[in-house]
Rosetta silent file (secondary structure, phi, psi, omega in degrees, C-alpha in Angstrom):
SEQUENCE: XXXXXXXXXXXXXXXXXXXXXXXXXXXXXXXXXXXXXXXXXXXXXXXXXXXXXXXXXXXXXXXXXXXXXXXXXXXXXXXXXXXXXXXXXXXXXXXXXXXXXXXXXXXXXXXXXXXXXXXXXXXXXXXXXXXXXXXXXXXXXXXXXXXXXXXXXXXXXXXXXXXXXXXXXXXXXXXXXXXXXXXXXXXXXXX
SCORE:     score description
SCORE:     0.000 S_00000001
   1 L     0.000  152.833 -171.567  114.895  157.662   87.564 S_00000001
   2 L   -89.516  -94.353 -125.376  117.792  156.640   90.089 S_00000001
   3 L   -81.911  165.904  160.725  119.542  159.595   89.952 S_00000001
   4 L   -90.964  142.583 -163.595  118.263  163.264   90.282 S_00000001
   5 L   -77.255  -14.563 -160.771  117.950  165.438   87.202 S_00000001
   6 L   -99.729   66.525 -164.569  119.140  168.558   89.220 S_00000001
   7 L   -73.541  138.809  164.393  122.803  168.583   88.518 S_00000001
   8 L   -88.446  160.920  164.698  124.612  172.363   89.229 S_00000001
   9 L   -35.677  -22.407 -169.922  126.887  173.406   86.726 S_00000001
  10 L  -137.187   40.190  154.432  130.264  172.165   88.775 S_00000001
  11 L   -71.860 -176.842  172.920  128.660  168.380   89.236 S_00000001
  12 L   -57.777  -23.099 -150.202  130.914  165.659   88.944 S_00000001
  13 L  -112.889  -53.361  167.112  129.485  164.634   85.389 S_00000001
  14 H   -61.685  -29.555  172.543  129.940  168.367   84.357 S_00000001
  15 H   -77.566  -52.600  173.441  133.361  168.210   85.127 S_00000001
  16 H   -39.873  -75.618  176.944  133.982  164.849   83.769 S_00000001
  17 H   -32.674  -44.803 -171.468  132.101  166.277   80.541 S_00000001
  18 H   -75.492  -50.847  168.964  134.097  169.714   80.314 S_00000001
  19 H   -19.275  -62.915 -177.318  137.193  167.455   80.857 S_00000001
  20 H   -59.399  -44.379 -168.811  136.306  165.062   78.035 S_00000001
  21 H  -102.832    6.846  178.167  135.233  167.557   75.706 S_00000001
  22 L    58.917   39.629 -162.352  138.439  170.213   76.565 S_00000001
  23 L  -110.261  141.806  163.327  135.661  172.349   77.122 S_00000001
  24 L  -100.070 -161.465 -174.226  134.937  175.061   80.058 S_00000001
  25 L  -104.445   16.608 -155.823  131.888  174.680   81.784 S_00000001
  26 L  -142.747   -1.192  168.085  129.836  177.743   80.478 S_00000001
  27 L   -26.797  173.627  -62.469  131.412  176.744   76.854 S_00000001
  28 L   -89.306  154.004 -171.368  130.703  178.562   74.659 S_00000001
  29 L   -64.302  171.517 -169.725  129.674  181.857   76.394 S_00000001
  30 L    37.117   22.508 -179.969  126.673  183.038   75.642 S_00000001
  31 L  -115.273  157.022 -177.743  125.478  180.322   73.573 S_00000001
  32 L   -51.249  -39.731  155.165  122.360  178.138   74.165 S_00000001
  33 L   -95.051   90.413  158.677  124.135  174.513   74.850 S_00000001
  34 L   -73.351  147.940  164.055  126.728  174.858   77.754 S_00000001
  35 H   -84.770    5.826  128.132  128.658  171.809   78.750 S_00000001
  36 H   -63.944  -12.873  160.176  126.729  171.570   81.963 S_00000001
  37 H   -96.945   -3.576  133.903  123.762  171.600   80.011 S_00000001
  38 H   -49.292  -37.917  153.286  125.250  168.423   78.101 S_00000001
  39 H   -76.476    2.699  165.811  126.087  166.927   81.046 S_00000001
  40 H  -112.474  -19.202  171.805  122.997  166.967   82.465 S_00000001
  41 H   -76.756  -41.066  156.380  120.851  165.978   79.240 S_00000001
  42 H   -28.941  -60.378  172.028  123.700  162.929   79.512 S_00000001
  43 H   -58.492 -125.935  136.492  122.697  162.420   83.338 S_00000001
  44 H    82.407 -102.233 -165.904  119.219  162.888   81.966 S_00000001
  45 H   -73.165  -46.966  160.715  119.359  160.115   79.126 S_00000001
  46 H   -65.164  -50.805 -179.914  121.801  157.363   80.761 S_00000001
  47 H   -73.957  -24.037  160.335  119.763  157.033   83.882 S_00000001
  48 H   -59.763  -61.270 -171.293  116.476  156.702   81.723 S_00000001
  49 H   -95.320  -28.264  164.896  117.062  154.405   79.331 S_00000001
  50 H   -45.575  -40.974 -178.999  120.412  152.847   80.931 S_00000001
  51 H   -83.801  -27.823 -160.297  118.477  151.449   83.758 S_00000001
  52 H   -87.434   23.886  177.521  115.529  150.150   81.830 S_00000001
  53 H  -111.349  -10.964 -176.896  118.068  148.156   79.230 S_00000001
  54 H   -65.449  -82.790 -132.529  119.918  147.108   82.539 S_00000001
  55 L   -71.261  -38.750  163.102  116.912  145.734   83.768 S_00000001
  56 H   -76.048  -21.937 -170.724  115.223  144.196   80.594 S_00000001
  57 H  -105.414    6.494  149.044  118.427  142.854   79.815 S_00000001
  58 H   -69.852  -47.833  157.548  118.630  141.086   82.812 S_00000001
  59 H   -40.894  -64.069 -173.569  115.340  139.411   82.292 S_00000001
  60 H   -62.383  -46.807 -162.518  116.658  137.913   79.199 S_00000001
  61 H   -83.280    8.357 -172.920  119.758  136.719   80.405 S_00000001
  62 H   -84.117  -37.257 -179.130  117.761  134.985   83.492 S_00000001
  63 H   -95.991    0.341  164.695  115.947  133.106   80.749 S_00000001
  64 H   -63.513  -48.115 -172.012  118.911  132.666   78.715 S_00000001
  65 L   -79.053    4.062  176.997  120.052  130.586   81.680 S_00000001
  66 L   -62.108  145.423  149.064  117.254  128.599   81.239 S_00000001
  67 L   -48.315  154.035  175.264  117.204  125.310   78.871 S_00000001
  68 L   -99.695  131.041  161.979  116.301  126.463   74.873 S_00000001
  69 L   -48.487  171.241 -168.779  113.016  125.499   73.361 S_00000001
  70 L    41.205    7.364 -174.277  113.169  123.135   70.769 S_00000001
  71 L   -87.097  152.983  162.049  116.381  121.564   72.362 S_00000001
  72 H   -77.225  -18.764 -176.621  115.438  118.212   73.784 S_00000001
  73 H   -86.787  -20.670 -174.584  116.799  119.317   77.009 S_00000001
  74 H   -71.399  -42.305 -159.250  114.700  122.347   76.166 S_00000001
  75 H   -96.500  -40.341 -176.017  111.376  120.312   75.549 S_00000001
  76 H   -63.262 -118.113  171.272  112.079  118.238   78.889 S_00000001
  77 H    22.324  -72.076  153.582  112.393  121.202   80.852 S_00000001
  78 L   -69.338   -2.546  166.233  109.535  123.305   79.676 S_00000001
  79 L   -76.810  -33.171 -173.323  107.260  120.444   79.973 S_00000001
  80 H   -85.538  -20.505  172.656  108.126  120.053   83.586 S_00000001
  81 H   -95.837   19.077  163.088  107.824  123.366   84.355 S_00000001
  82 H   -90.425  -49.172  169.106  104.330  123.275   82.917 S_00000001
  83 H   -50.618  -38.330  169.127  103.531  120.336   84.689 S_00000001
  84 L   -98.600   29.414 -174.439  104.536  122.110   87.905 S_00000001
  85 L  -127.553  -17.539 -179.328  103.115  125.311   87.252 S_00000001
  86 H    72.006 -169.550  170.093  100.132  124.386   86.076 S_00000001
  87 H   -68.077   -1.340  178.896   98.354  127.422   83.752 S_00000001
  88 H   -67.863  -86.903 -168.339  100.164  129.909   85.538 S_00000001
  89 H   -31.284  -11.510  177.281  103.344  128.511   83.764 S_00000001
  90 L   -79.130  -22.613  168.210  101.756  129.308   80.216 S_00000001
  91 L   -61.666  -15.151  178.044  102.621  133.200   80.891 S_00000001
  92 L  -118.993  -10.786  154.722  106.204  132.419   80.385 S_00000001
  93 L    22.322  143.370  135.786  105.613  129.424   77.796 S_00000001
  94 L   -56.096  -65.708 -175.922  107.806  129.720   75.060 S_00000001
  95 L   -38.020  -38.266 -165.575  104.945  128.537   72.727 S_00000001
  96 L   -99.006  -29.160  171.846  102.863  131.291   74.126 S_00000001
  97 L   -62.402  -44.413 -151.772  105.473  134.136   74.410 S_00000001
  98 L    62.473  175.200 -165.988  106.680  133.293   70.935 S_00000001
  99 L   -75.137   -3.075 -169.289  110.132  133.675   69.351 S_00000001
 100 L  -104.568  -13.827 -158.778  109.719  137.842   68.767 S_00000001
 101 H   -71.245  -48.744  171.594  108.712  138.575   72.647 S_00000001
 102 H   -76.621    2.103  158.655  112.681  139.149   73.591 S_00000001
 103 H   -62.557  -60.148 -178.230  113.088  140.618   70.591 S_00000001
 104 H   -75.674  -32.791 -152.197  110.377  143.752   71.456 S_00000001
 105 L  -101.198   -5.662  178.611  111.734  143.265   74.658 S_00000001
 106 L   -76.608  -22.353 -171.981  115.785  144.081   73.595 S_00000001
 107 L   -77.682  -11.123 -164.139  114.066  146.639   71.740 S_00000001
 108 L   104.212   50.127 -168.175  112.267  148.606   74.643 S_00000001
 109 L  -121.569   43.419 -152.939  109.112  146.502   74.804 S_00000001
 110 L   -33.798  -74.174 -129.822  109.973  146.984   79.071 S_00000001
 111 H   -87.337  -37.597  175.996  106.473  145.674   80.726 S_00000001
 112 H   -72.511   78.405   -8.259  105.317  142.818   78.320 S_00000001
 113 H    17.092  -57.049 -166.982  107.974  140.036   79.830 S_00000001
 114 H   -54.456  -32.233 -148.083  107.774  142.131   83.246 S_00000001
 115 H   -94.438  -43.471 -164.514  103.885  141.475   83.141 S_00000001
 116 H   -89.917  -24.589 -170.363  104.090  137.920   82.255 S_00000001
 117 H   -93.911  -14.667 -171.541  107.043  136.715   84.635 S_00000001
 118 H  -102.531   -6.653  167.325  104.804  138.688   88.087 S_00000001
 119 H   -62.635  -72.434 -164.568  101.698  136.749   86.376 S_00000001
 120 H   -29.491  -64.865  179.063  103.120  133.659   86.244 S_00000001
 121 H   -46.578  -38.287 -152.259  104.633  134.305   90.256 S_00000001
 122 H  -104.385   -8.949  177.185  101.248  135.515   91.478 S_00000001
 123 L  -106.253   59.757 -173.883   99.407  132.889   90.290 S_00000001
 124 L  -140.520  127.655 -169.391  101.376  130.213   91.467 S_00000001
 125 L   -95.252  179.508  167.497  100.107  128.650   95.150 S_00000001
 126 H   -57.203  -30.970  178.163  102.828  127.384   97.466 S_00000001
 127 H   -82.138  -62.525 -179.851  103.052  123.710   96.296 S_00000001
 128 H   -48.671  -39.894 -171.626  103.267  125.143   92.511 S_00000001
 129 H   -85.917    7.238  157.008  105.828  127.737   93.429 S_00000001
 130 H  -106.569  -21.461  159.167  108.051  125.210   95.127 S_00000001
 131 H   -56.122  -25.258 -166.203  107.699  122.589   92.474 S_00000001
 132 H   -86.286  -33.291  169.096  108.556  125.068   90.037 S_00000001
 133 H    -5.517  -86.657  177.306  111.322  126.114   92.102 S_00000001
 134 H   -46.450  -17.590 -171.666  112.832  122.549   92.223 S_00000001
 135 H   -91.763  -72.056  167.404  112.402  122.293   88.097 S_00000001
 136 H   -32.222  -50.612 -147.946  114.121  125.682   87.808 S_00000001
 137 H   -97.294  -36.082  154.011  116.537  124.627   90.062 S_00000001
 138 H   -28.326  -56.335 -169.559  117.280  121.170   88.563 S_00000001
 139 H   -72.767  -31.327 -166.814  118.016  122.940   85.382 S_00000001
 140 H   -85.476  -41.286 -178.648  120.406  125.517   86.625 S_00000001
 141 H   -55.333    0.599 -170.747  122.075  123.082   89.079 S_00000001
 142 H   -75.803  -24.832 -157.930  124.095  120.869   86.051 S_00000001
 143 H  -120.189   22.206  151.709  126.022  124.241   85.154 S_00000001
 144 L  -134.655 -167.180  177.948  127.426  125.241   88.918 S_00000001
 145 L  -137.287   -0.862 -171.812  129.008  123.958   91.933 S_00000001
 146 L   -88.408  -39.308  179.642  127.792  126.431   94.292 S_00000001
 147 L  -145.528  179.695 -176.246  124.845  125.627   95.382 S_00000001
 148 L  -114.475 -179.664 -159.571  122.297  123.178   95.133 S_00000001
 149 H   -44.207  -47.852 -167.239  119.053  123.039   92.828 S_00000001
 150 H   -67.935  -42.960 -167.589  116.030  123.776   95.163 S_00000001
 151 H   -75.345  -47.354  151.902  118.301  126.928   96.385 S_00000001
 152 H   -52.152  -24.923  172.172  119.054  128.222   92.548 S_00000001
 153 H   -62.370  -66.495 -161.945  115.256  127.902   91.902 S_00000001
 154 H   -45.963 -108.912 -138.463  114.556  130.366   95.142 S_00000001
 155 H   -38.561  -39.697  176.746  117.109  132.372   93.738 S_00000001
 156 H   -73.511  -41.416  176.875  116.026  132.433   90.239 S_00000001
 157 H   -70.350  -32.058 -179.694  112.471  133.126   91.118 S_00000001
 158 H   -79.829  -44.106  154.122  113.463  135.898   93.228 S_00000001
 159 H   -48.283  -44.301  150.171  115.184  137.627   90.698 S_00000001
 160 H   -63.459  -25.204 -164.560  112.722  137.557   87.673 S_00000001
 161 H   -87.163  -39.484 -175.164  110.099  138.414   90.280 S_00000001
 162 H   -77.283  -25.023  172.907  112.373  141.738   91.470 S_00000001
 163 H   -65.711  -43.308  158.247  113.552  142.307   88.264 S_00000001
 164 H   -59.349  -24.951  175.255  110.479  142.437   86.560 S_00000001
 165 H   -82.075  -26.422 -173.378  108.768  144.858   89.314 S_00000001
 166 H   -78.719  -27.706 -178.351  112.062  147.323   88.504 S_00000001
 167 H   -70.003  -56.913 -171.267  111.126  147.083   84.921 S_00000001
 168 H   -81.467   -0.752  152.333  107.602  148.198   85.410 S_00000001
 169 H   -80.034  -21.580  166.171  108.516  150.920   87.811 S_00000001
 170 H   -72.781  -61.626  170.605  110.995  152.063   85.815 S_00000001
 171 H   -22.517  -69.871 -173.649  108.328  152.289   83.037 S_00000001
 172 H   -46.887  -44.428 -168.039  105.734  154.272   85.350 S_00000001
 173 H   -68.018  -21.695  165.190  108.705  156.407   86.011 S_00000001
 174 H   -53.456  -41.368 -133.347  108.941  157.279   82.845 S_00000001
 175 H  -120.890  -72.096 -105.551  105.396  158.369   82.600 S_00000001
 176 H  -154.438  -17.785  163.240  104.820  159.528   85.750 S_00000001
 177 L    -1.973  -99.786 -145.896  108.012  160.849   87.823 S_00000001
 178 H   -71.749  -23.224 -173.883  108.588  163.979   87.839 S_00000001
 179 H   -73.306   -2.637 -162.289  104.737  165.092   88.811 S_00000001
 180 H  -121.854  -22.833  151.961  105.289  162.424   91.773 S_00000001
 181 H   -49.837  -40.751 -176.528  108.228  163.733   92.898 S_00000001
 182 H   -69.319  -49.605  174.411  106.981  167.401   93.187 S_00000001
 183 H   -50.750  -77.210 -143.483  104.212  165.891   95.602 S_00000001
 184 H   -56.177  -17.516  171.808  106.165  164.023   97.694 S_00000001
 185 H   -78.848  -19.812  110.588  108.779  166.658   98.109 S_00000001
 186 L     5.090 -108.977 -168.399  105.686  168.950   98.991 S_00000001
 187 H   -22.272  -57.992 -173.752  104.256  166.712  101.014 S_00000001
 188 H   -81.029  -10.053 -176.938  107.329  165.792  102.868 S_00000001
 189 H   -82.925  -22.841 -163.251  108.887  169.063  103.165 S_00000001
 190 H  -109.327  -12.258  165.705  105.534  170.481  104.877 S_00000001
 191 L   -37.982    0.000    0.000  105.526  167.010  107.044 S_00000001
């Protein structure tokens, strides 16, 4: 989680919240749901699932910016990027992903895409990853002015490669946080 769960009662969010809802902040007294404990199940629930739909939905539009399968420009394109990727390139395949894999992945399906775009990268030697680079970069350069192909691959590759490691650490964090938190603030507080 980006944010820390351990909002006081007169955070910024709680205030925002009490604001919003014309609420005080201990509304209603003596009952079980205050609006500081809405605003913090809010904090809570936006930075959990908010980052990992950021972050998957950033994967998709990186391959959005891609040529489309079945397109002819689409057919060129992933053939060349096969050719320069060698079997590595079959982890992001269209044929081999299939048409439902961004589907599951719009859906919360974080780590299979994530898994398949740091395969693809880690298996890729230096002559594959600048060939694909230059393919990538081909493709992107027709639809800017900014820069030129070979530097839009590097660019493109670096993004699916960071984006997808944020996906699967956001996942673990799910899983795995708050017990990893307690250590290290342990750990580091007795440092």
């Amino acid at each position: 989680m980006i944010i820390p769960r351990f909002l006081d009662d007169d955070s910024e969010l709680a205030r925002h919240v009490a604001q919003q809802l014309n609420t005080p902040l201990d509304w209603p007294e003596d009952g079980g749901l205050t609006t500081g404990h809405v605003a913090k199940i809010a904090s809570a629930a936006a930075c959990d699932v908010s980052y990992n739909q950021a972050a998957n939905g950033h994967l998709i539009d990186l391959f959005a910016a891609l040529p489309l399968p079945g397109t002819p420009d689409g057919d060129k394109f992933w053939g060349a990027l096969g050719n320069a990727g060698g079997n590595a390139a079959l982890y992001i395949d269209p044929g081999n992903m299939g048409g439902p894999t961004f589907d599951r992945l719009a859906r919360g399906n974080e780590a299979g895409i994530a898994d398949r775009v740091l395969s693809f990268l880690s298996e890729l030697d230096d002559q594959q990853r600048e060939a694909v680079t230059r393919v990538i970069g081909d493709a992107l350069a027709h639809d800017t002015l900014l820069a030129g192909g070979r530097y839009l691959g590097q660019l493109w590759l670096r993004d699916a490669e960071t984006t997808a490691w944020h996906v699967l650490l956001a996942k673990r964090r799910l899983i795995e946080t708050q017990d990893d938190r307690e250590r290290f603030l342990e750990a580091w507080g007795n440092a």
